[in-house]
mmCIF file of C-alpha atoms and ligand atoms in Angstrom:
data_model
loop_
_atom_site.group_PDB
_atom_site.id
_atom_site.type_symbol
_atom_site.label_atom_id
_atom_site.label_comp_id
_atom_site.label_asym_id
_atom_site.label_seq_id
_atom_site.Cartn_x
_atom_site.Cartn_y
_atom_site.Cartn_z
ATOM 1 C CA UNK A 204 124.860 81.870 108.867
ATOM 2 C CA UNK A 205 123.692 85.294 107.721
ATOM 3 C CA UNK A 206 119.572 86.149 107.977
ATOM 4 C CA UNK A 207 118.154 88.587 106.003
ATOM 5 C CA UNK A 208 115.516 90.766 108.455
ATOM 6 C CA UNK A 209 113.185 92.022 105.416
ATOM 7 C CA UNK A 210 113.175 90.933 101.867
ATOM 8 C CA UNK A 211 110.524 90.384 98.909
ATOM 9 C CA UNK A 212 111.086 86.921 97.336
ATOM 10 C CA UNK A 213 107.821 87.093 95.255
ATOM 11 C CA UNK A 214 109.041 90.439 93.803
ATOM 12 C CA UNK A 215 112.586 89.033 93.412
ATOM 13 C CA UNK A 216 111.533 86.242 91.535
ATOM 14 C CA UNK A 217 110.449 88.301 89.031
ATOM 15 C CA UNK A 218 114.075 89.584 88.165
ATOM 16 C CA UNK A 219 115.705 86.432 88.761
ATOM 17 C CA UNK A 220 113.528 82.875 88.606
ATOM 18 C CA UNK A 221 116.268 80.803 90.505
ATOM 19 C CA UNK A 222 116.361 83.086 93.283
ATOM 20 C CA UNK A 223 115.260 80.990 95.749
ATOM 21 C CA UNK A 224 117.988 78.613 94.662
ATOM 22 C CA UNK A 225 120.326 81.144 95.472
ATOM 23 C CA UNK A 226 119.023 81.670 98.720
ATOM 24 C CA UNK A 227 119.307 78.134 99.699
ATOM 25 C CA UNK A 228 123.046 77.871 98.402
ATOM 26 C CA UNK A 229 123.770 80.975 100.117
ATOM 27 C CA UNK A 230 122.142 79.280 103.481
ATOM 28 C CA UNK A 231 120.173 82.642 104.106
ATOM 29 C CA UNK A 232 117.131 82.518 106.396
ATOM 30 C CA UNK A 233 115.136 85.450 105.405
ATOM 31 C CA UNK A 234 111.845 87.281 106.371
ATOM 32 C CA UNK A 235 109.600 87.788 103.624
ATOM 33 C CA UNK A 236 106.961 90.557 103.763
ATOM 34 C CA UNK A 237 103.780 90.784 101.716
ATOM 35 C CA UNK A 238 100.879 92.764 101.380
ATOM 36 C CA UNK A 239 98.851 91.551 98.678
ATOM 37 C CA UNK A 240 97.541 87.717 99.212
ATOM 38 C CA UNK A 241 99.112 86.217 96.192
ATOM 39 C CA UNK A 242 102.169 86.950 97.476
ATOM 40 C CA UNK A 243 102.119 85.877 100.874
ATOM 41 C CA UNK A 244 100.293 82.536 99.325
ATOM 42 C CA UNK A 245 103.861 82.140 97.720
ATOM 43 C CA UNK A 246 105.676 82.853 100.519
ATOM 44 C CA UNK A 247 103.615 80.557 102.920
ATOM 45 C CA UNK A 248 104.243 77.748 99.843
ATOM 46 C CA UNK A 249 108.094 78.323 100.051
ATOM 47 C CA UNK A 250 108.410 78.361 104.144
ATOM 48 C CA UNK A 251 106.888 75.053 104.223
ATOM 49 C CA UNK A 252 108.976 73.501 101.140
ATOM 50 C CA UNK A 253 111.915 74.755 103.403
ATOM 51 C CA UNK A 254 110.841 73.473 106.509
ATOM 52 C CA UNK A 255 110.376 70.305 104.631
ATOM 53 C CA UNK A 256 113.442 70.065 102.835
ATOM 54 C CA UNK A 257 115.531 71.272 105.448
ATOM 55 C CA UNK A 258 116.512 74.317 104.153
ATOM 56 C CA UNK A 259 117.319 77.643 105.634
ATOM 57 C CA UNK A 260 114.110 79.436 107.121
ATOM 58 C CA UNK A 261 111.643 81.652 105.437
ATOM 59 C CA UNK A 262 109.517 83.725 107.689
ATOM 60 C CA UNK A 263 106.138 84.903 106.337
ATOM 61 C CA UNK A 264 105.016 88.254 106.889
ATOM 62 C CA UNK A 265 102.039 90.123 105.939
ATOM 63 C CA UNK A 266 100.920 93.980 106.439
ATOM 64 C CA UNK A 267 98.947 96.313 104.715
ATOM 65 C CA UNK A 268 101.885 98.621 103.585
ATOM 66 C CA UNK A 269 101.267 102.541 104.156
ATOM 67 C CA UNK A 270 102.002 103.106 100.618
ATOM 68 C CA UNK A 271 98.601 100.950 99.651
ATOM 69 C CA UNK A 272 96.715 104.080 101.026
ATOM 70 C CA UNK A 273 97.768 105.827 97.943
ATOM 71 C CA UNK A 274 96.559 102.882 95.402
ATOM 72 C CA UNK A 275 92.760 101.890 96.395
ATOM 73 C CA UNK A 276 90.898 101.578 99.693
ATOM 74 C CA UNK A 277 89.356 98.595 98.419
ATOM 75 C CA UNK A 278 92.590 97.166 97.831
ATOM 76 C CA UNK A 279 93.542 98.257 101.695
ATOM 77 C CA UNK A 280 89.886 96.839 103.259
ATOM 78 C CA UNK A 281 90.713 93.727 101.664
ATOM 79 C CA UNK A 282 94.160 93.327 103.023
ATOM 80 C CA UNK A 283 93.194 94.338 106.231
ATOM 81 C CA UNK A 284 91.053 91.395 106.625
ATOM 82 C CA UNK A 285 92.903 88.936 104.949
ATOM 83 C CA UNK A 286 95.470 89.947 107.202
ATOM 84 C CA UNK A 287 92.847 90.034 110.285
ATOM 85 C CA UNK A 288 92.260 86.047 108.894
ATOM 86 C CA UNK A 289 96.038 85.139 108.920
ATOM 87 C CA UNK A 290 96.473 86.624 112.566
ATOM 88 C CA UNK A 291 93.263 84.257 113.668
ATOM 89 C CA UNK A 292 94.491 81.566 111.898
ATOM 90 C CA UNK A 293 98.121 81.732 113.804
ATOM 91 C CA UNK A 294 99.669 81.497 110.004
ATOM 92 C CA UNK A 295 102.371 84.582 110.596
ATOM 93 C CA UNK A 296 105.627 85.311 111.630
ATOM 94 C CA UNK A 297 105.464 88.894 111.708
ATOM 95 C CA UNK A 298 102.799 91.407 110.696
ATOM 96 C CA UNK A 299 104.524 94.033 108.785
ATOM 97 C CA UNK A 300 105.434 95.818 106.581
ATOM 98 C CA UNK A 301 103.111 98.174 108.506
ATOM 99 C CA UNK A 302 104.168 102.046 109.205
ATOM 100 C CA UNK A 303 103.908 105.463 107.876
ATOM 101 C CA UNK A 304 105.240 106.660 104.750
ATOM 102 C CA UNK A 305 105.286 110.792 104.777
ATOM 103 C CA UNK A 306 108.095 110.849 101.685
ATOM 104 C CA UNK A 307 106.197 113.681 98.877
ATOM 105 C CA UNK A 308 102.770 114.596 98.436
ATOM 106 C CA UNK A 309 101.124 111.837 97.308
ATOM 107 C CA UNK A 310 101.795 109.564 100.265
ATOM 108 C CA UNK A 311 101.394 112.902 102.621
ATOM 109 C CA UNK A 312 98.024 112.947 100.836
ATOM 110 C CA UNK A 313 96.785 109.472 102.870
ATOM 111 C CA UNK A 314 97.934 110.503 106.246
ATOM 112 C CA UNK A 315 94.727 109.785 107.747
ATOM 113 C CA UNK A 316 94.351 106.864 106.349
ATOM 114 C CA UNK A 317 97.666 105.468 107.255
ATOM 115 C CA UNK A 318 97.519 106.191 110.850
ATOM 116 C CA UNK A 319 93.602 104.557 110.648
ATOM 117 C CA UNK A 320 95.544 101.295 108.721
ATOM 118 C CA UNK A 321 98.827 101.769 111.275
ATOM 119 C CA UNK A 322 96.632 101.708 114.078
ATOM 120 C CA UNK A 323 94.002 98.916 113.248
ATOM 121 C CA UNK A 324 97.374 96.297 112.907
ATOM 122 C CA UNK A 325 99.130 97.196 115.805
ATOM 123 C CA UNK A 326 95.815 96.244 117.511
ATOM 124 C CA UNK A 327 95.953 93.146 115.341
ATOM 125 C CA UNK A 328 99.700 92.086 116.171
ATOM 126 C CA UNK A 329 98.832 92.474 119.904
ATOM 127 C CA UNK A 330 95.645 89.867 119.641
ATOM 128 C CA UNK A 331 98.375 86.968 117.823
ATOM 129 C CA UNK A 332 101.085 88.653 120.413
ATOM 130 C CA UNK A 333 103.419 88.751 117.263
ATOM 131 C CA UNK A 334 106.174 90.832 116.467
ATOM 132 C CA UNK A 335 105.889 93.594 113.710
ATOM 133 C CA UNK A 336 108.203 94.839 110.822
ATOM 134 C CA UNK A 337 107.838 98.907 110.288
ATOM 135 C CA UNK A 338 108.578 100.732 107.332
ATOM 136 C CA UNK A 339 108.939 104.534 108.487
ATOM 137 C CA UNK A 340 109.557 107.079 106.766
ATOM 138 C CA UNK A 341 110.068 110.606 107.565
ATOM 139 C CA UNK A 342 107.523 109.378 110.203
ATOM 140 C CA UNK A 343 109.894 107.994 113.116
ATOM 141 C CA UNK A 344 107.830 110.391 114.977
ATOM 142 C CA UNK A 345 105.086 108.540 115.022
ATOM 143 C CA UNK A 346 106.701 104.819 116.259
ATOM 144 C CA UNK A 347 107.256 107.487 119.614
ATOM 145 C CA UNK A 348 103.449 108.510 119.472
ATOM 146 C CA UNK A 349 103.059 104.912 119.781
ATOM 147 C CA UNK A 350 105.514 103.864 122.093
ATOM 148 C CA UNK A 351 102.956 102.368 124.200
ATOM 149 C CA UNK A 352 101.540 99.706 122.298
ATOM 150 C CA UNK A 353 105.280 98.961 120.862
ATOM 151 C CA UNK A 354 106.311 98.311 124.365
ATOM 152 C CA UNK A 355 103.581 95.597 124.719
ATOM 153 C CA UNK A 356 104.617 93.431 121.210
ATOM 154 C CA UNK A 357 106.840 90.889 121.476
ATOM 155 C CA UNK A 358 109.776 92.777 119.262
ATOM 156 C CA UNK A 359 109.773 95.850 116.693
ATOM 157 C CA UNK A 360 111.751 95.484 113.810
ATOM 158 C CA UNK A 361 112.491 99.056 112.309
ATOM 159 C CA UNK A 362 113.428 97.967 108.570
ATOM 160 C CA UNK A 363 115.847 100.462 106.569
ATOM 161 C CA UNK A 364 116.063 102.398 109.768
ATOM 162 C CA UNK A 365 116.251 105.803 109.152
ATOM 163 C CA UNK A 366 116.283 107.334 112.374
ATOM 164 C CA UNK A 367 119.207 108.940 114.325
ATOM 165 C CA UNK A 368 121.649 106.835 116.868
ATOM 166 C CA UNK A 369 119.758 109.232 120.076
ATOM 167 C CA UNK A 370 116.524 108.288 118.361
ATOM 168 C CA UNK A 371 117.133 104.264 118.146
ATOM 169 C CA UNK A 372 118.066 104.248 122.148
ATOM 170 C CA UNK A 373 115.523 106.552 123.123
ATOM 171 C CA UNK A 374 112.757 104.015 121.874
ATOM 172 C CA UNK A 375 114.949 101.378 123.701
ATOM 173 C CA UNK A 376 114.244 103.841 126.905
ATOM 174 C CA UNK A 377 110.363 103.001 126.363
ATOM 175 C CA UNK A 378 110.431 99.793 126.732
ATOM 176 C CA UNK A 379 110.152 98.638 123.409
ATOM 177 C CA UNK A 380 112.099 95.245 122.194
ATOM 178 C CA UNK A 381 113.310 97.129 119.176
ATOM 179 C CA UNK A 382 115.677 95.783 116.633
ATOM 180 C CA UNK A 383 117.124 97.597 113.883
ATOM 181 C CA UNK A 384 117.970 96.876 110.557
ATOM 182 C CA UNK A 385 120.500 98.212 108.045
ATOM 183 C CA UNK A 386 120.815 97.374 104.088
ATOM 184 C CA UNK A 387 122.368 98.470 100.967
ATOM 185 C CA UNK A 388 122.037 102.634 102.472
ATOM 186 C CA UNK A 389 124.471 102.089 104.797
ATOM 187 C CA UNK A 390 127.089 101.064 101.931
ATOM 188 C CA UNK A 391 126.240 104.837 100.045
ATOM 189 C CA UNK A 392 126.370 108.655 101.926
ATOM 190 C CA UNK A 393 123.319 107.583 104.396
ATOM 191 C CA UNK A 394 125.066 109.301 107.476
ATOM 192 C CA UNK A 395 122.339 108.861 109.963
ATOM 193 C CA UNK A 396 121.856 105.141 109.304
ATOM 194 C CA UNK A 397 125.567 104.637 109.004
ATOM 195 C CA UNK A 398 126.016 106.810 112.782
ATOM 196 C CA UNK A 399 122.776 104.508 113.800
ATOM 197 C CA UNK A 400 124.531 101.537 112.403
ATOM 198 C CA UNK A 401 127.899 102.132 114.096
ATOM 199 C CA UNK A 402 126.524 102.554 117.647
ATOM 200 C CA UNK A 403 123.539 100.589 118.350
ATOM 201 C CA UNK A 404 123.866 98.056 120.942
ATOM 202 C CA UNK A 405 124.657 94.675 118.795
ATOM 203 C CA UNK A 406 121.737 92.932 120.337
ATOM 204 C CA UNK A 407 119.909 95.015 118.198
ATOM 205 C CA UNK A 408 121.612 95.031 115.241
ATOM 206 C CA UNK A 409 120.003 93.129 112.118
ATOM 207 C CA UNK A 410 120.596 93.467 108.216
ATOM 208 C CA UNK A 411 118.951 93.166 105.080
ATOM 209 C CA UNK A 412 118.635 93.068 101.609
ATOM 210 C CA UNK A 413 114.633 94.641 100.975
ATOM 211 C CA UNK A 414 115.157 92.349 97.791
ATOM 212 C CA UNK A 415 114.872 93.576 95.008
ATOM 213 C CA UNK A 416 114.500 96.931 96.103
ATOM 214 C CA UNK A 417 118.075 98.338 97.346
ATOM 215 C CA UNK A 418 120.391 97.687 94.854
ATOM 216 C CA UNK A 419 123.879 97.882 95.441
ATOM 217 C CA UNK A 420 125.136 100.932 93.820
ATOM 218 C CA UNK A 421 127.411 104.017 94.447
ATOM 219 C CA UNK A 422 131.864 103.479 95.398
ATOM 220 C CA UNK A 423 131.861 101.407 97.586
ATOM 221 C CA UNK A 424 129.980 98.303 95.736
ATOM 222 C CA UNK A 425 128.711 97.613 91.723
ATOM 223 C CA UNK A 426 126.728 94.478 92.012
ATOM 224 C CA UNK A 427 126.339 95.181 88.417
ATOM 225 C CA UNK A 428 122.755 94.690 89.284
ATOM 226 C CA UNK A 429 119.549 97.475 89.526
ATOM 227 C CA UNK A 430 118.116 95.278 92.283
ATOM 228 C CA UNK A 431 119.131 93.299 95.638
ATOM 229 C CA UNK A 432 119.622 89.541 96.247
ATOM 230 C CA UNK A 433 121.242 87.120 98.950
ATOM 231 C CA UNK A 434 124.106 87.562 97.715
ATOM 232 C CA UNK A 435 124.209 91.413 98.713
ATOM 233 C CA UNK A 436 123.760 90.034 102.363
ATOM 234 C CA UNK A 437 127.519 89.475 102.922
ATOM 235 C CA UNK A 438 128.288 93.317 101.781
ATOM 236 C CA UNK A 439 125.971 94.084 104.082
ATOM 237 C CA UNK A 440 127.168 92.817 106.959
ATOM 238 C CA UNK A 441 130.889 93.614 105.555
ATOM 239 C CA UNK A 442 129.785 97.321 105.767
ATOM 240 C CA UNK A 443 128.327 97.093 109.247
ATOM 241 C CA UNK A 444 130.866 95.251 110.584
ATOM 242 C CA UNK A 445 133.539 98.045 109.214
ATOM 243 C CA UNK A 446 131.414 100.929 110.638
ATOM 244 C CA UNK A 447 131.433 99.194 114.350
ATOM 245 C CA UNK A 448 135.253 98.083 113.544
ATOM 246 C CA UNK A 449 134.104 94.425 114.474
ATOM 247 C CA UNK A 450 134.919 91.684 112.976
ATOM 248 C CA UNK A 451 132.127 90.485 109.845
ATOM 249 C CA UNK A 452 131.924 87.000 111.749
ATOM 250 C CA UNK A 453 131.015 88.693 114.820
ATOM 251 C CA UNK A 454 128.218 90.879 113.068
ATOM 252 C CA UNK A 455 127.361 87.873 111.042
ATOM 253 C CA UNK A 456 126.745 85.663 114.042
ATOM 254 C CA UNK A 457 124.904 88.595 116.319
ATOM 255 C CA UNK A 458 122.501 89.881 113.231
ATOM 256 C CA UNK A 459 121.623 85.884 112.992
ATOM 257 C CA UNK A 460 120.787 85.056 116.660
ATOM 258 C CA UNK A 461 119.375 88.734 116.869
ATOM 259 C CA UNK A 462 117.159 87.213 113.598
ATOM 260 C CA UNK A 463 115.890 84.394 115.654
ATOM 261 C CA UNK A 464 115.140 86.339 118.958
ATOM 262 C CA UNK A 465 113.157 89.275 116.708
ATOM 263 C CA UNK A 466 111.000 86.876 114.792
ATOM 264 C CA UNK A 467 110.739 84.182 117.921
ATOM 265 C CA UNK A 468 111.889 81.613 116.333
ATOM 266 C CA UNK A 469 113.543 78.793 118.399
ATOM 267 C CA UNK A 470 114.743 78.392 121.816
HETATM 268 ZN ZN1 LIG B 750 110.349 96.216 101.910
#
């Protein structure tokens, strides 16, 4: 069964409104990230409709994501706590998206206030001892600078990593349970994350979709669609599996029990 490591079903179900039939047809277990409260509301609603019907898992997640910092502070005070509430009230799977986002001006702008907001929910994920999802970019840097509180978190989940091969197994060196996940970039001319992809230890290894937001694009794949679904999992995993020359079931099976072991679920 293929599980998707970081995905937005809210968002999604805005482009398609049977998406989360598609997801249980599919059989995908997938970690959903929020960071506004309506969202993860929705989430939290469709984990427990799956736990009660059976169907394939839906892990919620919620972090105030380092692009917020740009939008309001407000918006990012209240987030913080409602996340700070979630954590008490043992209602998460993950906290994350959390990170740095250094990509143009406007997000360089809020540095400050991303490492304050970075900071404040690592501290958080330590108190529920859960594992975090990080969005970094052109900021791996600073998952080093903070290699010591990564080290003490049940797992880190780099999501779209964009860091090189040396730099995935050097955080490994520190200690840090870190798992990394690949999605639709590794399909177009991303040669770091493909090189990353391609020689990771497969322990390690998960994929994604970041539904709706990498859409399938470029030679190798037309989707026909301007956003990502479940049913981009598969190329996914088709794509890894051809960069490590494995086999897909191989990849498929690894990235799934690598799924469970990241997000603690199980066993
Ligand atoms: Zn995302």
């Amino acid at each position: 069964m293929a599980s998707d490591a970081h995905a937005h079903p809210y968002d999604l179900l805005r482009r398609d409104e049977a998406a989360e039939t598609l997801r249980r047809s599919l059989r995908t277990a997938c970690a959903a990230s929020a960071w506004h409260e309506k969202e993860f509301l929705y989430h939290e609603e469709l984990s427990r409709e799956a736990v009660r019907d059976g169907a394939p898992l839906l892990v919620p997640c919620f972090g105030v994501h380092p692009q917020l910092a740009a939008e309001s502070a407000d918006a990012c005070a209240a987030s913080l706590a409602f996340l700070a509430g979630l954590v008490r009230e043992n209602r998460l799977g993950a906290v994350g998206e959390i990170g740095m986002d250094l990509y143009g001006g406007r997000y360089r702008a809020t540095e400050k206030e991303q490492e304050r907001l970075f900071d404040a929910q690592l501290e958080l994920a330590l108190e529920g001892k859960l594992p975090v999802v990080l969005h970094l970019r052109r900021a791996t840097d600073r998952a080093f600078a903070r290699s010591g509180i990564l080290a003490r978190l049940p797992a880190v989940i780099f999501h779209s990593f964009s860091g090189t091969l040396r730099e995935a197994l050097s955080l490994s060196d520190r200690g840090i349970r870190a798992y990394f996940s690949f999605g639709a970039p590794i399909a177009l001319n991303h040669k770091k994350a493909r090189e990353a992809c391609a020689g990771i230890p497969l322990d390690q290894l998960l994929v994604e979709t970041d539904a709706p937001y990498q859409a399938f694009g470029g030679p190798n794949f037309s989707s026909g669609r301007d956003y990502s679904d479940w049913s981009d999992l598969p190329l996914v995993i088709a794509e890894a599996a051809r960069l490590r020359s494995a086999d897909s079931a191989v990849v498929e099976a690894a990235t799934d029990i690598n799924f469970r072991r990241a997000y603690g679920i199980g066993g």
